[in-house]
Coordinates of C-alpha atoms in Angstrom, one line a residue:
Chain J
M157 CA -130.3 -140.1 -10.8
T158 CA -130.4 -136.9 -13.9
A159 CA -128.2 -134.1 -12.4
A160 CA -130.3 -130.8 -11.5
V161 CA -127.2 -128.3 -12.1
E162 CA -123.9 -129.6 -14.6
F163 CA -120.9 -127.5 -15.2
Q164 CA -118.8 -128.5 -17.9
S165 CA -114.7 -127.0 -17.7
V166 CA -116.9 -123.5 -16.9
S167 CA -114.7 -120.6 -16.4
R168 CA -115.7 -116.8 -15.9
Q169 CA -113.5 -113.9 -16.2
F170 CA -114.0 -110.8 -15.5
G171 CA -111.7 -108.3 -17.2
T172 CA -109.4 -107.7 -19.8
G173 CA -106.0 -108.0 -20.5
P174 CA -103.2 -107.9 -17.6
G175 CA -105.8 -107.4 -14.6
A176 CA -108.6 -109.9 -15.5
V177 CA -109.2 -112.2 -12.5
R178 CA -110.8 -116.0 -13.7
A179 CA -114.0 -115.2 -10.5
V180 CA -113.7 -119.6 -11.9
D181 CA -111.3 -121.1 -13.3
A182 CA -112.8 -124.6 -15.7
V183 CA -115.6 -125.4 -12.7
D184 CA -116.9 -129.3 -13.4
L185 CA -119.3 -130.0 -10.9
T186 CA -122.4 -132.3 -11.0
I187 CA -125.7 -131.3 -8.5
A188 CA -127.9 -134.4 -7.5
E189 CA -131.0 -134.3 -8.7
G190 CA -133.0 -133.1 -4.8
S191 CA -129.7 -132.6 -3.6
F192 CA -129.3 -130.5 -0.8
F193 CA -125.6 -129.0 -2.1
A194 CA -123.0 -126.4 -0.9
M195 CA -121.0 -124.2 -2.2
L196 CA -117.9 -123.2 0.9
G197 CA -114.8 -121.9 0.5
P198 CA -113.4 -117.8 2.1
S199 CA -114.8 -115.0 -0.1
G200 CA -112.9 -114.6 -3.5
S201 CA -113.3 -118.3 -4.1
G202 CA -115.4 -118.2 -6.9
K203 CA -118.4 -120.1 -4.9
T204 CA -121.0 -117.5 -5.7
T205 CA -120.0 -116.7 -8.6
C206 CA -120.9 -120.5 -9.3
L207 CA -124.2 -119.4 -7.6
R208 CA -125.0 -117.0 -10.3
L209 CA -123.9 -119.0 -13.2
I210 CA -127.1 -120.9 -11.9
S211 CA -129.5 -118.2 -11.6
G212 CA -128.4 -116.0 -14.9
F213 CA -126.5 -113.2 -13.8
E214 CA -123.0 -114.0 -14.7
Q215 CA -122.7 -116.1 -17.9
P216 CA -119.8 -118.7 -18.1
S217 CA -116.2 -116.5 -20.0
S218 CA -115.7 -120.3 -21.8
G219 CA -118.0 -123.8 -20.8
T220 CA -121.7 -125.6 -20.9
I221 CA -123.8 -125.2 -17.7
R222 CA -126.9 -128.3 -17.9
I223 CA -130.1 -127.5 -15.9
F224 CA -131.4 -130.7 -15.9
G225 CA -130.0 -130.9 -19.5
Q226 CA -130.4 -128.7 -21.3
D227 CA -128.2 -126.1 -22.2
V228 CA -129.8 -122.5 -21.2
S229 CA -125.6 -121.0 -22.6
T230 CA -128.7 -118.6 -24.2
I231 CA -131.8 -119.2 -21.7
P232 CA -131.8 -115.0 -19.7
P233 CA -132.5 -114.7 -16.3
N234 CA -136.4 -114.0 -15.7
R235 CA -136.4 -117.9 -18.2
R236 CA -135.1 -120.6 -15.8
N237 CA -136.9 -122.2 -13.3
V238 CA -134.6 -122.1 -9.9
N239 CA -135.0 -118.9 -7.9
T240 CA -132.3 -116.7 -5.4
V241 CA -133.2 -116.0 -2.0
F242 CA -130.2 -113.1 -2.4
Q243 CA -127.9 -113.1 0.8
D244 CA -130.1 -109.7 1.7
Y245 CA -133.3 -110.7 1.2
A246 CA -133.9 -108.2 -1.4
L247 CA -137.8 -107.8 -0.8
F248 CA -140.0 -105.2 -3.1
P249 CA -139.7 -102.6 -0.3
H250 CA -143.2 -100.6 -1.6
M251 CA -144.7 -104.4 -0.9
N252 CA -146.5 -106.0 2.0
V253 CA -144.8 -109.2 1.7
R254 CA -148.2 -110.8 0.7
D255 CA -147.7 -108.4 -3.0
N256 CA -144.4 -109.6 -2.0
V257 CA -144.6 -114.0 -2.0
A258 CA -146.9 -113.0 -4.2
Y259 CA -145.0 -111.5 -7.1
G260 CA -143.4 -114.3 -9.0
L261 CA -147.5 -115.9 -9.9
R262 CA -148.6 -112.1 -10.5
V263 CA -144.9 -111.5 -13.5
K264 CA -146.9 -114.9 -14.5
G265 CA -150.7 -113.2 -15.0
M266 CA -152.0 -115.4 -12.3
G267 CA -155.4 -113.3 -11.4
R268 CA -155.3 -111.6 -7.7
A269 CA -157.8 -114.5 -5.7
Q270 CA -155.4 -117.4 -6.5
R271 CA -151.8 -116.2 -6.6
H272 CA -153.0 -114.3 -3.2
A273 CA -154.0 -117.7 -2.0
K274 CA -150.8 -120.0 -2.8
A275 CA -148.6 -116.8 -1.3
E276 CA -150.4 -117.9 1.8
E277 CA -150.6 -120.8 1.8
M278 CA -147.0 -120.5 1.3
L279 CA -146.1 -118.0 4.5
A280 CA -148.0 -121.1 6.5
L281 CA -145.3 -123.1 5.2
V282 CA -142.8 -120.6 6.5
Q283 CA -144.7 -120.4 9.6
L284 CA -146.0 -116.5 9.1
P285 CA -149.7 -116.8 9.1
D286 CA -150.4 -113.5 9.2
Y287 CA -147.8 -111.8 7.8
G288 CA -149.3 -110.9 5.0
D289 CA -150.0 -107.1 5.7
R290 CA -147.0 -106.1 7.1
K291 CA -144.3 -104.2 4.9
P292 CA -140.4 -105.8 5.0
G293 CA -139.5 -103.2 7.4
Q294 CA -141.7 -104.0 10.0
L295 CA -139.9 -107.0 10.2
S296 CA -137.0 -108.5 12.8
G297 CA -134.4 -110.1 10.0
G298 CA -135.4 -114.9 10.6
Q299 CA -138.8 -112.6 9.4
R300 CA -137.2 -111.6 6.2
Q301 CA -135.5 -113.9 5.5
R302 CA -138.6 -116.7 6.0
V303 CA -140.6 -114.0 3.1
A304 CA -137.8 -114.9 1.2
L305 CA -137.9 -117.7 1.0
A306 CA -141.8 -118.3 0.9
R307 CA -141.8 -115.6 -1.9
A308 CA -138.3 -117.8 -4.0
L309 CA -140.7 -120.8 -3.8
V310 CA -144.5 -120.2 -4.0
N311 CA -143.0 -120.2 -7.6
E312 CA -141.9 -124.4 -7.3
P313 CA -138.6 -123.4 -8.8
R314 CA -136.5 -126.6 -9.7
V315 CA -134.1 -125.6 -8.2
L316 CA -133.3 -123.1 -4.9
L317 CA -130.3 -121.4 -4.8
L318 CA -129.5 -119.8 -1.4
D319 CA -127.0 -116.7 -0.8
E320 CA -125.2 -117.5 2.5
P321 CA -128.7 -117.0 3.2
L322 CA -128.1 -117.5 7.5
G323 CA -125.0 -115.4 7.2
A324 CA -126.8 -111.8 8.3
L325 CA -128.5 -113.9 11.2
D326 CA -128.0 -114.2 15.5
L327 CA -126.2 -117.5 16.2
K328 CA -129.4 -119.0 17.9
L329 CA -131.8 -118.3 14.7
R330 CA -128.7 -119.4 12.5
E331 CA -128.3 -122.8 14.6
A332 CA -133.0 -122.8 14.4
M333 CA -132.9 -121.9 10.8
Q334 CA -130.8 -124.5 9.6
D335 CA -133.1 -126.7 11.0
E336 CA -135.8 -125.4 9.5
L337 CA -133.7 -124.7 5.9
K338 CA -133.2 -129.2 6.6
A339 CA -136.7 -130.1 7.1
L340 CA -138.3 -127.8 4.2
Q341 CA -135.7 -129.2 1.3
Q342 CA -136.2 -132.7 2.5
R343 CA -140.2 -132.3 2.2
L344 CA -140.3 -130.4 -0.9
G345 CA -137.7 -132.2 -2.7
I346 CA -137.3 -129.3 -4.2
T347 CA -132.3 -129.5 -5.0
F348 CA -131.6 -126.3 -2.6
V349 CA -127.7 -124.9 -3.8
F350 CA -126.2 -122.8 -1.1
V351 CA -123.6 -120.7 -1.2
T352 CA -122.0 -119.9 2.3
H353 CA -117.9 -119.5 3.8
D354 CA -119.4 -121.5 7.5
Q355 CA -117.8 -124.9 7.5
H356 CA -120.1 -125.5 10.0
E357 CA -123.3 -124.8 8.3
A358 CA -122.0 -126.6 5.5
L359 CA -120.9 -130.0 7.0
S360 CA -124.0 -130.0 9.2
M361 CA -126.6 -128.7 5.9
A362 CA -125.2 -129.9 3.1
D363 CA -125.8 -134.2 1.5
S364 CA -122.5 -133.1 -0.6
L365 CA -120.5 -130.2 -0.3
A366 CA -116.9 -128.6 -3.5
V367 CA -115.2 -127.1 -1.0
F368 CA -113.9 -123.5 -3.5
N369 CA -110.9 -122.0 -3.3
Q370 CA -109.3 -119.2 -5.8
G371 CA -111.8 -120.4 -8.5
R372 CA -111.7 -124.0 -8.4
I373 CA -112.7 -127.0 -6.5
A374 CA -110.4 -128.9 -4.7
Q375 CA -112.9 -130.8 -3.2
I376 CA -116.5 -132.3 -3.5
G377 CA -117.7 -134.9 -1.7
T378 CA -120.1 -135.8 1.4
P379 CA -119.3 -133.5 4.5
A380 CA -118.0 -136.8 5.8
E381 CA -115.8 -137.6 2.8
I382 CA -114.8 -133.6 3.7
Y383 CA -113.7 -133.5 7.0
D384 CA -112.2 -137.5 7.6
R385 CA -110.9 -136.8 4.1
P386 CA -109.0 -133.4 3.2
R387 CA -107.5 -133.8 -0.4
T388 CA -105.6 -130.1 0.1
R389 CA -103.8 -128.9 3.2
F390 CA -106.4 -125.9 1.6
V391 CA -109.7 -128.3 2.4
A392 CA -107.7 -129.5 5.9
D393 CA -107.3 -125.7 6.5
F394 CA -110.4 -123.9 6.1
V395 CA -113.3 -127.0 6.9
G396 CA -113.0 -127.4 10.8
S397 CA -110.0 -126.2 13.0
S398 CA -108.1 -129.3 11.9
N399 CA -103.8 -129.7 12.6
V400 CA -102.0 -129.7 9.3
L401 CA -98.5 -131.5 9.3
P402 CA -96.5 -131.3 7.2
P403 CA -93.7 -133.9 5.2
A404 CA -91.3 -133.4 8.4
V405 CA -93.4 -133.8 11.1
T406 CA -95.7 -136.4 9.1
Q407 CA -92.5 -138.9 9.0
A408 CA -92.1 -137.8 12.2
M409 CA -95.1 -139.0 13.6
G410 CA -94.9 -142.4 11.5
G411 CA -96.8 -141.6 8.2
P412 CA -94.8 -140.8 6.0
A413 CA -92.7 -137.7 4.6
R414 CA -96.2 -136.2 3.0
W415 CA -98.3 -133.3 4.5
A416 CA -101.1 -134.7 6.6
S417 CA -104.2 -134.1 9.0
L418 CA -104.6 -134.7 12.7
R419 CA -108.0 -133.5 14.0
P420 CA -107.7 -132.2 17.2
E421 CA -110.5 -134.6 18.7
H422 CA -108.7 -137.4 18.0
T423 CA -105.8 -136.7 20.0
R424 CA -104.6 -137.0 23.9
L425 CA -102.1 -134.9 25.6
A426 CA -99.5 -138.2 27.2
A427 CA -96.5 -138.0 29.3
T428 CA -94.4 -139.6 26.0
G429 CA -95.1 -139.7 22.7
P430 CA -94.4 -139.6 19.1
L431 CA -93.7 -135.9 19.4
S432 CA -93.4 -133.1 22.8
G433 CA -93.6 -129.5 22.8
T434 CA -94.1 -127.4 24.6
V435 CA -97.8 -125.2 25.4
T436 CA -98.4 -122.4 24.2
A437 CA -102.5 -121.1 25.2
L438 CA -105.1 -123.2 26.1
R439 CA -109.0 -122.0 25.5
Y440 CA -112.0 -123.2 27.1
L441 CA -114.5 -124.5 24.6
G442 CA -117.0 -125.8 27.0
A443 CA -117.6 -129.0 26.9
A444 CA -113.1 -129.5 25.9
T445 CA -110.2 -127.0 26.0
R446 CA -108.5 -126.6 23.7
V447 CA -104.3 -126.6 24.5
V448 CA -101.7 -125.8 21.9
M449 CA -98.6 -127.4 22.0
K450 CA -95.7 -126.1 19.3
T451 CA -93.5 -128.5 18.1
G452 CA -90.2 -127.1 15.9
D453 CA -92.3 -124.5 13.4
T454 CA -95.5 -126.2 13.2
E455 CA -98.1 -125.6 15.9
I456 CA -100.5 -128.6 17.2
A457 CA -103.3 -128.4 18.7
A458 CA -104.7 -131.5 21.0
L459 CA -109.3 -131.5 22.9
V460 CA -108.7 -132.8 26.4
P461 CA -112.6 -132.9 27.5
A462 CA -113.2 -131.3 30.3
G463 CA -112.5 -132.8 33.6
H464 CA -109.3 -133.9 32.8
P465 CA -106.0 -133.2 33.8
L466 CA -104.8 -129.4 32.0
P467 CA -101.1 -128.4 31.4
E468 CA -99.5 -125.6 31.9
P469 CA -98.5 -122.7 29.7
G470 CA -94.6 -123.3 29.0
H471 CA -95.1 -126.4 29.7
S472 CA -93.8 -129.4 28.1
T473 CA -96.0 -132.5 26.8
A474 CA -96.4 -134.8 24.4
I475 CA -99.3 -136.0 22.2
A476 CA -100.7 -139.5 21.1
F477 CA -102.9 -140.7 18.6
D478 CA -104.2 -143.8 17.2
P479 CA -102.1 -144.3 13.6
K480 CA -105.1 -145.0 12.0
D481 CA -106.3 -140.8 12.1
L482 CA -103.1 -139.4 10.5
H483 CA -104.9 -138.5 7.5
V484 CA -102.3 -138.6 4.2
M485 CA -103.1 -136.2 1.3
E486 CA -103.3 -136.8 -1.5
D487 CA -102.5 -133.5 -2.5
E488 CA -100.5 -131.0 -1.0
Chain I
M152 CA -95.9 -92.9 37.6
T153 CA -99.4 -93.1 36.1
A154 CA -101.5 -91.0 33.9
P155 CA -103.8 -88.9 35.0
A156 CA -107.6 -91.4 35.2
I157 CA -108.4 -87.2 34.4
L158 CA -106.4 -85.4 31.7
P159 CA -106.0 -81.7 32.1
E160 CA -108.5 -79.5 30.5
R161 CA -106.7 -77.1 27.7
G162 CA -108.3 -74.4 27.4
L163 CA -111.6 -72.3 26.1
A164 CA -111.8 -75.0 24.0
D165 CA -112.0 -77.8 26.5
R166 CA -114.6 -75.6 28.4
L167 CA -116.8 -75.6 25.8
T168 CA -117.0 -79.0 24.8
A169 CA -117.9 -80.3 28.3
F170 CA -119.9 -77.1 28.2
F171 CA -122.3 -78.8 25.5
W172 CA -121.2 -82.7 26.7
R173 CA -123.5 -81.3 29.4
H174 CA -126.3 -78.9 27.6
P175 CA -127.3 -80.8 24.4
K176 CA -129.6 -79.3 23.5
T177 CA -128.8 -75.3 24.0
F178 CA -125.6 -76.9 22.0
L179 CA -128.9 -78.1 19.4
A180 CA -130.4 -74.8 19.7
L181 CA -127.6 -72.0 18.8
L182 CA -126.8 -73.5 16.0
L183 CA -130.4 -74.0 14.6
T184 CA -131.3 -70.5 15.8
P185 CA -129.5 -68.0 13.3
P186 CA -131.4 -70.5 10.0
L187 CA -135.0 -70.7 11.7
L188 CA -134.5 -67.3 12.1
W189 CA -134.0 -66.2 8.6
L190 CA -136.6 -69.1 7.1
G191 CA -140.0 -68.5 9.8
V192 CA -139.6 -64.4 9.2
V193 CA -137.9 -63.8 6.6
Y194 CA -139.5 -66.1 4.0
L195 CA -142.2 -67.5 5.4
G196 CA -142.8 -64.6 6.5
S197 CA -143.0 -62.6 2.8
L198 CA -145.0 -65.5 2.1
F199 CA -147.5 -65.0 4.4
T200 CA -147.4 -61.6 3.7
L201 CA -148.1 -62.2 -0.1
L202 CA -150.5 -64.9 0.9
L203 CA -152.4 -61.3 3.3
Q204 CA -152.3 -59.5 0.8
S205 CA -154.4 -61.6 -2.2
F206 CA -156.6 -60.9 -0.4
Y207 CA -157.0 -57.3 -0.2
S208 CA -158.2 -55.2 -3.7
I209 CA -157.3 -52.4 -4.7
D210 CA -159.4 -49.3 -5.3
E211 CA -160.4 -48.7 -8.9
F212 CA -160.9 -45.1 -9.3
S213 CA -157.6 -44.1 -6.5
G214 CA -155.9 -48.0 -7.5
M215 CA -154.9 -48.1 -3.9
V216 CA -154.8 -51.4 -2.2
K217 CA -158.2 -51.1 0.5
P218 CA -156.7 -54.0 3.2
E219 CA -159.9 -55.2 3.6
F220 CA -160.9 -59.4 4.0
T221 CA -162.0 -59.8 0.3
L222 CA -162.4 -62.6 -2.1
K223 CA -162.7 -60.7 -4.7
T224 CA -159.1 -60.6 -6.2
Y225 CA -159.8 -64.0 -6.5
A226 CA -163.4 -64.0 -8.2
E227 CA -160.7 -61.5 -10.9
L228 CA -158.5 -64.9 -11.1
L229 CA -161.4 -66.7 -12.5
R230 CA -162.7 -64.4 -15.5
P231 CA -161.5 -66.1 -18.7
S232 CA -158.4 -63.2 -19.5
N233 CA -157.4 -64.3 -16.6
F234 CA -158.0 -68.7 -15.9
D235 CA -156.6 -68.1 -19.9
V236 CA -153.3 -67.5 -18.4
I237 CA -153.6 -69.6 -15.5
L238 CA -154.4 -73.0 -17.7
R239 CA -151.6 -71.2 -20.4
T240 CA -148.8 -72.1 -17.5
L241 CA -150.6 -75.0 -15.8
L242 CA -150.9 -77.1 -19.4
M243 CA -147.1 -75.9 -19.8
S244 CA -145.9 -76.5 -17.1
A245 CA -147.1 -80.3 -17.6
A246 CA -146.1 -81.0 -20.7
V247 CA -142.4 -79.1 -19.6
T248 CA -142.1 -81.6 -17.0
L249 CA -143.6 -84.7 -18.6
G250 CA -141.3 -84.2 -21.5
C251 CA -137.8 -83.8 -19.1
A252 CA -139.5 -86.9 -17.7
V253 CA -139.3 -88.5 -19.6
L254 CA -135.8 -87.7 -21.6
A255 CA -134.1 -87.4 -17.9
F256 CA -135.1 -91.4 -16.8
P257 CA -132.6 -92.4 -19.5
I258 CA -130.1 -90.5 -18.3
A259 CA -130.3 -90.2 -14.3
Y260 CA -130.4 -95.0 -14.8
Y261 CA -127.6 -94.9 -17.0
A262 CA -126.0 -92.8 -14.8
A263 CA -128.0 -94.9 -11.0
R264 CA -126.5 -97.7 -12.1
F265 CA -123.3 -98.0 -15.2
A266 CA -121.5 -94.9 -15.1
R267 CA -117.8 -95.4 -12.3
G268 CA -116.2 -93.5 -11.3
R269 CA -114.2 -91.2 -14.1
W270 CA -117.7 -91.4 -16.1
K271 CA -119.5 -90.4 -13.3
A272 CA -117.6 -87.8 -12.9
V273 CA -118.5 -86.4 -17.2
F274 CA -121.9 -87.5 -16.0
Y275 CA -122.1 -84.1 -13.4
L276 CA -120.0 -81.6 -15.0
G277 CA -122.1 -82.1 -17.7
I278 CA -125.3 -82.1 -15.3
M279 CA -124.0 -79.5 -13.6
L280 CA -122.3 -78.0 -16.9
P281 CA -125.3 -75.4 -18.6
L282 CA -126.1 -74.4 -15.1
W283 CA -122.5 -72.2 -14.2
S284 CA -124.0 -70.5 -17.0
S285 CA -126.0 -67.1 -17.4
Y286 CA -129.7 -68.7 -17.9
L287 CA -130.6 -65.2 -20.1
V288 CA -127.4 -66.1 -22.4
K289 CA -128.4 -69.9 -22.3
V290 CA -132.1 -68.1 -23.2
Y291 CA -131.4 -65.7 -26.2
A292 CA -128.9 -68.9 -27.7
W293 CA -132.0 -70.7 -28.0
K294 CA -133.4 -67.4 -29.5
L295 CA -131.1 -68.0 -32.2
I296 CA -130.9 -71.5 -32.6
L297 CA -135.0 -71.8 -33.3
A298 CA -135.1 -68.3 -35.0
K299 CA -136.3 -68.7 -39.1
E300 CA -133.3 -67.3 -40.1
G301 CA -131.2 -70.3 -37.4
I302 CA -129.5 -73.0 -36.8
I303 CA -132.6 -75.6 -37.6
T304 CA -133.7 -74.1 -40.4
W305 CA -130.7 -73.7 -42.3
A306 CA -129.2 -77.1 -41.5
S307 CA -133.4 -78.9 -42.1
E308 CA -133.0 -77.5 -45.9
A309 CA -129.5 -78.8 -45.5
T310 CA -130.8 -82.5 -45.1
H311 CA -133.5 -81.6 -47.2
T312 CA -136.6 -81.4 -43.8
T313 CA -137.4 -79.1 -45.2
A314 CA -140.7 -80.4 -45.5
I315 CA -140.8 -82.0 -42.1
L316 CA -140.2 -78.9 -40.1
N317 CA -143.5 -77.0 -41.9
A318 CA -145.4 -80.1 -41.1
V319 CA -144.7 -79.0 -37.2
L320 CA -144.2 -75.7 -37.4
A321 CA -148.2 -76.3 -38.7
L322 CA -149.4 -78.1 -36.3
P323 CA -153.0 -75.9 -34.6
V324 CA -152.2 -74.0 -31.2
I325 CA -148.6 -75.3 -30.9
G326 CA -147.3 -74.6 -33.9
G327 CA -146.5 -70.5 -35.5
N328 CA -144.8 -69.0 -38.1
S329 CA -141.3 -70.0 -37.1
L330 CA -139.5 -72.4 -33.9
S331 CA -138.6 -69.6 -32.2
T332 CA -141.5 -67.7 -31.5
S333 CA -144.2 -71.5 -31.0
Y334 CA -145.1 -73.4 -28.1
I335 CA -142.9 -76.3 -29.3
G336 CA -140.0 -73.5 -29.5
M337 CA -141.7 -72.6 -26.0
F338 CA -141.2 -75.8 -24.1
L339 CA -137.5 -76.9 -25.7
V340 CA -136.0 -73.8 -23.9
F341 CA -138.1 -75.0 -20.1
V342 CA -137.0 -78.0 -20.4
Y343 CA -133.5 -77.3 -21.9
V344 CA -133.2 -74.7 -18.9
W345 CA -134.9 -78.0 -16.7
I346 CA -133.5 -80.2 -16.9
P347 CA -130.9 -80.6 -14.4
Y348 CA -133.3 -79.9 -11.6
M349 CA -134.8 -83.6 -12.8
I350 CA -131.6 -85.7 -13.4
L351 CA -130.9 -85.4 -10.3
P352 CA -133.4 -86.4 -8.0
M353 CA -134.0 -88.8 -10.2
Q354 CA -130.4 -90.3 -10.2
A355 CA -130.2 -90.2 -6.5
A356 CA -133.7 -92.0 -6.7
L357 CA -132.6 -95.1 -8.9
E358 CA -129.4 -95.3 -6.5
R359 CA -130.6 -96.1 -4.1
V360 CA -132.9 -99.5 -5.1
P361 CA -130.6 -101.7 -4.8
T362 CA -129.3 -104.7 -8.0
S363 CA -130.5 -107.2 -5.7
M364 CA -134.1 -105.9 -5.9
L365 CA -133.4 -105.5 -9.7
E366 CA -132.3 -108.9 -10.0
A367 CA -134.8 -111.0 -7.0
S368 CA -137.3 -108.8 -10.1
Q369 CA -136.0 -111.0 -12.9
D370 CA -135.5 -114.2 -11.1
L371 CA -138.9 -114.4 -9.9
G372 CA -140.0 -114.6 -13.4
A373 CA -140.5 -111.4 -14.6
S374 CA -140.2 -109.3 -18.2
R375 CA -137.8 -106.0 -18.6
S376 CA -140.7 -104.4 -18.7
Q377 CA -142.8 -105.6 -16.1
T378 CA -139.0 -105.3 -13.4
F379 CA -139.7 -101.1 -14.2
R380 CA -143.3 -100.6 -13.9
T381 CA -143.4 -103.1 -10.3
V382 CA -139.8 -101.8 -9.2
I383 CA -137.9 -99.7 -10.4
L384 CA -140.4 -97.1 -11.0
P385 CA -142.0 -97.2 -8.4
L386 CA -138.6 -96.9 -6.0
A387 CA -137.5 -93.9 -7.6
L388 CA -140.9 -92.2 -7.3
P389 CA -140.5 -90.3 -4.4
G390 CA -136.9 -88.8 -6.1
V391 CA -139.5 -88.0 -9.7
I392 CA -141.7 -86.4 -8.1
A393 CA -139.2 -84.2 -6.9
G394 CA -137.4 -84.1 -10.0
S395 CA -140.9 -82.9 -10.8
I396 CA -141.7 -79.9 -8.8
F397 CA -139.3 -78.0 -9.1
T398 CA -139.4 -78.5 -13.2
F399 CA -143.1 -77.5 -12.7
S400 CA -142.9 -74.6 -10.3
L401 CA -139.8 -73.5 -12.1
T402 CA -142.3 -73.4 -15.0
M403 CA -145.0 -72.7 -13.6
G404 CA -143.4 -68.5 -12.0
D405 CA -140.5 -68.2 -14.7
Y406 CA -141.5 -64.7 -16.8
I407 CA -138.1 -64.5 -18.5
I408 CA -138.5 -67.3 -21.3
P409 CA -141.9 -66.4 -22.3
Q410 CA -141.3 -63.2 -23.4
I411 CA -138.6 -64.5 -25.4
V412 CA -139.9 -67.5 -27.0
G413 CA -143.2 -68.1 -28.6
N414 CA -146.0 -66.0 -28.9
S415 CA -146.2 -63.3 -26.1
A416 CA -148.9 -65.3 -24.5
N417 CA -149.2 -64.3 -21.2
F418 CA -148.0 -66.5 -18.7
I419 CA -149.2 -66.8 -14.5
G420 CA -144.7 -65.1 -14.4
M421 CA -145.5 -62.6 -16.5
A422 CA -149.1 -61.5 -15.2
V423 CA -146.6 -60.8 -11.9
Y424 CA -144.7 -59.6 -12.8
Q425 CA -146.7 -56.8 -15.1
L426 CA -149.5 -56.7 -11.6
Q427 CA -147.1 -56.4 -9.6
G428 CA -145.0 -53.4 -11.7
T429 CA -146.4 -51.3 -14.1
A430 CA -150.3 -52.0 -13.4
G431 CA -149.6 -51.8 -9.9
N432 CA -151.8 -53.9 -8.5
I433 CA -150.6 -56.0 -5.5
P434 CA -153.5 -58.5 -4.5
L435 CA -154.7 -59.6 -7.7
A436 CA -150.1 -60.0 -8.5
A437 CA -150.0 -62.1 -4.9
A438 CA -153.9 -63.5 -6.2
F439 CA -151.5 -65.1 -9.3
S440 CA -149.4 -66.5 -7.6
M441 CA -150.8 -67.9 -4.8
V442 CA -151.5 -70.3 -7.9
P443 CA -148.6 -72.6 -8.4
I444 CA -148.5 -72.8 -4.6
V445 CA -151.8 -74.1 -4.1
I446 CA -151.8 -76.3 -7.8
M447 CA -148.4 -78.0 -5.7
L448 CA -150.6 -79.0 -2.5
I449 CA -152.9 -80.3 -4.3
Y450 CA -150.5 -82.9 -6.7
L451 CA -148.5 -82.9 -3.2
S452 CA -151.4 -84.6 -1.8
L453 CA -152.5 -86.8 -5.0
A454 CA -149.2 -88.0 -5.0
K455 CA -149.0 -89.5 -1.1
R456 CA -152.6 -91.0 -2.1
A457 CA -151.0 -92.0 -5.2
G458 CA -148.6 -94.2 -2.3
A459 CA -145.6 -92.3 -4.0
F460 CA -144.5 -91.3 -1.0
D461 CA -144.2 -94.9 0.1
A462 CA -140.8 -96.5 -0.4
L463 CA -139.4 -93.5 1.2

């Protein structure tokens, strides 16, 4: 399978001298054709800069970027067969929805009737038929999102880039759009690359994802790999709400003297166990209750399914788990 | 002891705050009455009087204003000598506006897009500084720069480009004896004096165009010039229109520059000045004054129809 996007030790530095910031630091990355790829990380981790390097709005300070095998170092954004759904959607306020969607075809010289027909087709695909005559200002956030999607997809890009595409939507709409984006990607077979700081979004939508930290990729893998076997403390901490255990605690729990992670849902409360401590907080989550227990300086969370007895804060309890669920990390 | 639910009143200021909180409309009325009176009576009132005067006429024998409604004065505007003045002013205003727009755009674009921190301050200072010095001083300075014995002639001699200067001055109509006595010179002075009024609204409009909008255009395949024509210009148009209203109306009403620079041809401002002063023909002066107002109204309605304000 060809690589849709390939980074070879790509760096992007902002500024010069001692105040310089390496937003992207020697990143190697391969995104497979037809995949739904997520770039996950906290703000300032370099994920958005990586996206802008693909679209061409940033140029690498060093390294090579290839799109379908072709070096794009000297190719400006308008000649890359890659389209972006912007975080703020960036719909043109002075054009109606149809002209917005047809914009890419218009600047390529397609005739009015043909491009309008194609725009209507796309609007139907994103479930906004009959919205062509409206102005972007008359649409809701979710509708604008779909228009931005249609405007990008009408150009039939080889790669579609999405910059925090669901960030501005409320929770319910966000979940609906997640399903829709996923279905759309599978239907069109276009490579989707999306940037997000929301680990649930990344885990639920992506075929594979890269976790960014301070300009570098902390780990690349499928959602299951990243969730179950985080390579570093940062990944375990950032992806999901895992317990990150220092070497001493890992050892006390029967593991080697290394950092380890333990998922709250893999633990249960017991009268006695390898690790005991004091209950400090309870948080009701609906289907379960999250119980936080403190042992020494380490806080460990356990999930107690609804219907099971709950401890009182201040009381002591112990945690039991299956030793195979204790994941020892490769790096710190 | 627990704190009271209601804090004690601290005097007049608190009582006034409470009163206005209960009567927000009274507060608004109090705030708006003085400026509305000023605007309504002093400004619109005098404008209306002007309009009224333009429908009166002057008695040719006594030289007195006859307060009777007539369109005679407006008919006088169409006389060839008067109509020439209007046409000349209109063409000069249009040329100055166009010149200002072309020169102002790159400056405004740079200031809106790239200038940050200190450079932004330098930009504002550079634009505003000429506005702080006396208008007359600037115009006379330009007369010296453009005069036959002036800097431009000297510079063209020093660089052996006199032929170019002479060719420019030899142009029919807009040329002349020297730059300071030609329409070209007048155009240059007008552009210099009014350009800040074009740059500032343009810059404000361009600043409101988000960078992502330009990136989106580029991302969708547009070249620089396509982005300029289809995204930047339409979105900046309200600012361009606002700037052009300034430069256009300021040029139309000016009566100093045409007196000092140029070939002494009459302009609307000068005509009004002479008619209400030495000639004492207030109705015709009023009718002349209505011309720029009417032209601006036509201009604005055309701009609105062309969709210039759709992006507002």
